Amino acid sequence: MAALDLFGRRWNLRIVWELQHGPIGFRALQQRCDNMSSSVLRQRLTELVDARLVAQEPDTTYTLTELGHGVFQALRPLARWSGTWASALDEAGENPIL
C-alpha cells in the first residue's frame, strides 16, 4: 500500500520516468515535467529521496537509485500497453479524457 500511496501522488511517476535517461538538474527536470512549480517538485523529490528511489548527487543533479531503476523496469509493460491503447483509440477516432 505504501508504494501505491507514493505513486498515487501527482508527479511522482512522471519524475521517475524523466530520470530514466540519467542524472538531470532541478531546472531541467522541472521543464521536462511541464514546468511544475518549484515547491511541488522539491516536495516530490524529497518524497522520492526519502523512499530511496532517487538520489541527489554531489553536483546537485538527481538520478534514479537501483530501487528507482526497478520502478522504471516495472513501468515498461504499462508503457507498452499505453501505446497499444493509444493506437486503438486513434483507429477508432477517439480521444480519452485524461
PDB file of C-alpha atoms in Angstrom:
ATOM      1  CA  MET A   1       0.000   0.000   0.000  1.00  0.00           C
ATOM      2  CA  ALA A   2       2.872   2.378   0.703  1.00  0.00           C
ATOM      3  CA  ALA A   3       4.056   2.123  -2.913  1.00  0.00           C
ATOM      4  CA  LEU A   4       0.550   2.810  -4.209  1.00  0.00           C
ATOM      5  CA  ASP A   5       0.300   5.832  -1.934  1.00  0.00           C
ATOM      6  CA  LEU A   6       3.685   7.121  -3.083  1.00  0.00           C
ATOM      7  CA  PHE A   7       2.968   6.669  -6.781  1.00  0.00           C
ATOM      8  CA  GLY A   8      -0.592   7.874  -6.432  1.00  0.00           C
ATOM      9  CA  ARG A   9       0.727  11.343  -5.649  1.00  0.00           C
ATOM     10  CA  ARG A  10       0.734  13.564  -8.675  1.00  0.00           C
ATOM     11  CA  TRP A  11       4.079  13.837 -10.479  1.00  0.00           C
ATOM     12  CA  ASN A  12       5.982  11.058  -8.677  1.00  0.00           C
ATOM     13  CA  LEU A  13       5.729   8.569 -11.542  1.00  0.00           C
ATOM     14  CA  ARG A  14       6.481  11.307 -14.048  1.00  0.00           C
ATOM     15  CA  ILE A  15       9.656  12.235 -12.178  1.00  0.00           C
ATOM     16  CA  VAL A  16      10.816   8.604 -12.170  1.00  0.00           C
ATOM     17  CA  TRP A  17      10.010   8.397 -15.887  1.00  0.00           C
ATOM     18  CA  GLU A  18      12.011  11.550 -16.666  1.00  0.00           C
ATOM     19  CA  LEU A  19      15.029  10.303 -14.705  1.00  0.00           C
ATOM     20  CA  GLN A  20      15.288   7.113 -16.763  1.00  0.00           C
ATOM     21  CA  HIS A  21      17.947   8.587 -19.054  1.00  0.00           C
ATOM     22  CA  GLY A  22      20.351   9.555 -16.315  1.00  0.00           C
ATOM     23  CA  PRO A  23      21.151  12.418 -13.957  1.00  0.00           C
ATOM     24  CA  ILE A  24      19.419  15.720 -14.509  1.00  0.00           C
ATOM     25  CA  GLY A  25      19.410  19.063 -12.743  1.00  0.00           C
ATOM     26  CA  PHE A  26      16.452  20.581 -10.936  1.00  0.00           C
ATOM     27  CA  ARG A  27      15.550  23.190 -13.582  1.00  0.00           C
ATOM     28  CA  ALA A  28      15.835  20.752 -16.488  1.00  0.00           C
ATOM     29  CA  LEU A  29      13.689  18.235 -14.602  1.00  0.00           C
ATOM     30  CA  GLN A  30      11.151  20.952 -13.893  1.00  0.00           C
ATOM     31  CA  GLN A  31      10.969  21.766 -17.609  1.00  0.00           C
ATOM     32  CA  ARG A  32      10.568  18.104 -18.558  1.00  0.00           C
ATOM     33  CA  CYS A  33       7.677  17.905 -16.103  1.00  0.00           C
ATOM     34  CA  ASP A  34       5.683  20.636 -17.830  1.00  0.00           C
ATOM     35  CA  ASN A  35       7.170  23.384 -15.654  1.00  0.00           C
ATOM     36  CA  MET A  36       5.534  22.228 -12.443  1.00  0.00           C
ATOM     37  CA  SER A  37       6.009  24.606  -9.562  1.00  0.00           C
ATOM     38  CA  SER A  38       9.365  24.581  -7.799  1.00  0.00           C
ATOM     39  CA  SER A  39       7.772  23.913  -4.426  1.00  0.00           C
ATOM     40  CA  VAL A  40       5.868  20.847  -5.697  1.00  0.00           C
ATOM     41  CA  LEU A  41       8.962  19.476  -7.431  1.00  0.00           C
ATOM     42  CA  ARG A  42      11.037  19.927  -4.273  1.00  0.00           C
ATOM     43  CA  GLN A  43       8.371  18.170  -2.196  1.00  0.00           C
ATOM     44  CA  ARG A  44       8.091  15.268  -4.638  1.00  0.00           C
ATOM     45  CA  LEU A  45      11.863  14.875  -4.928  1.00  0.00           C
ATOM     46  CA  THR A  46      12.116  14.831  -1.124  1.00  0.00           C
ATOM     47  CA  GLU A  47       9.499  12.054  -1.003  1.00  0.00           C
ATOM     48  CA  LEU A  48      11.332  10.036  -3.655  1.00  0.00           C
ATOM     49  CA  VAL A  49      14.721  10.563  -1.984  1.00  0.00           C
ATOM     50  CA  ASP A  50      13.256   9.511   1.386  1.00  0.00           C
ATOM     51  CA  ALA A  51      11.830   6.407  -0.323  1.00  0.00           C
ATOM     52  CA  ARG A  52      15.352   5.654  -1.668  1.00  0.00           C
ATOM     53  CA  LEU A  53      14.169   5.733  -5.294  1.00  0.00           C
ATOM     54  CA  VAL A  54      16.002   8.936  -6.233  1.00  0.00           C
ATOM     55  CA  ALA A  55      19.351  10.276  -5.083  1.00  0.00           C
ATOM     56  CA  GLN A  56      20.783  13.764  -5.212  1.00  0.00           C
ATOM     57  CA  GLU A  57      24.334  13.646  -6.496  1.00  0.00           C
ATOM     58  CA  PRO A  58      27.143  15.848  -5.117  1.00  0.00           C
ATOM     59  CA  ASP A  59      26.834  18.051  -8.231  1.00  0.00           C
ATOM     60  CA  THR A  60      23.147  18.557  -7.194  1.00  0.00           C
ATOM     61  CA  THR A  61      21.697  16.559 -10.103  1.00  0.00           C
ATOM     62  CA  TYR A  62      19.066  13.931  -9.422  1.00  0.00           C
ATOM     63  CA  THR A  63      19.322  10.308 -10.504  1.00  0.00           C
ATOM     64  CA  LEU A  64      17.482   7.044 -10.027  1.00  0.00           C
ATOM     65  CA  THR A  65      18.873   4.665  -7.433  1.00  0.00           C
ATOM     66  CA  GLU A  66      18.965   0.918  -8.024  1.00  0.00           C
ATOM     67  CA  LEU A  67      15.497   0.705  -6.472  1.00  0.00           C
ATOM     68  CA  GLY A  68      14.352   3.562  -8.703  1.00  0.00           C
ATOM     69  CA  HIS A  69      15.570   1.736 -11.794  1.00  0.00           C
ATOM     70  CA  GLY A  70      13.477  -1.214 -10.619  1.00  0.00           C
ATOM     71  CA  VAL A  71      10.403   1.016 -10.633  1.00  0.00           C
ATOM     72  CA  PHE A  72      11.183   2.119 -14.167  1.00  0.00           C
ATOM     73  CA  GLN A  73      11.532  -1.520 -15.245  1.00  0.00           C
ATOM     74  CA  ALA A  74       8.145  -2.249 -13.680  1.00  0.00           C
ATOM     75  CA  LEU A  75       6.619   0.624 -15.695  1.00  0.00           C
ATOM     76  CA  ARG A  76       7.807  -0.705 -19.059  1.00  0.00           C
ATOM     77  CA  PRO A  77       4.852  -3.093 -19.575  1.00  0.00           C
ATOM     78  CA  LEU A  78       2.456  -0.252 -18.759  1.00  0.00           C
ATOM     79  CA  ALA A  79       4.208   1.990 -21.295  1.00  0.00           C
ATOM     80  CA  ARG A  80       3.924  -0.727 -23.970  1.00  0.00           C
ATOM     81  CA  TRP A  81       0.258  -1.236 -23.164  1.00  0.00           C
ATOM     82  CA  SER A  82      -0.426   2.508 -23.322  1.00  0.00           C
ATOM     83  CA  GLY A  83       0.996   2.594 -26.851  1.00  0.00           C
ATOM     84  CA  THR A  84      -1.388  -0.181 -27.890  1.00  0.00           C
ATOM     85  CA  TRP A  85      -4.274   1.612 -26.194  1.00  0.00           C
ATOM     86  CA  ALA A  86      -3.462   4.936 -27.885  1.00  0.00           C
ATOM     87  CA  SER A  87      -3.264   3.228 -31.287  1.00  0.00           C
ATOM     88  CA  ALA A  88      -6.634   1.555 -30.753  1.00  0.00           C
ATOM     89  CA  LEU A  89      -8.207   4.871 -29.805  1.00  0.00           C
ATOM     90  CA  ASP A  90      -6.644   6.603 -32.806  1.00  0.00           C
ATOM     91  CA  GLU A  91      -8.002   3.932 -35.138  1.00  0.00           C
ATOM     92  CA  ALA A  92     -11.452   4.401 -33.633  1.00  0.00           C
ATOM     93  CA  GLY A  93     -11.166   8.204 -33.859  1.00  0.00           C
ATOM     94  CA  GLU A  94     -11.493   8.590 -30.097  1.00  0.00           C
ATOM     95  CA  ASN A  95      -9.557  10.706 -27.623  1.00  0.00           C
ATOM     96  CA  PRO A  96      -9.521   9.743 -23.958  1.00  0.00           C
ATOM     97  CA  ILE A  97     -10.047  12.490 -21.446  1.00  0.00           C
ATOM     98  CA  LEU A  98      -7.158  12.187 -19.029  1.00  0.00           C
TER      99      LEU A  98
END
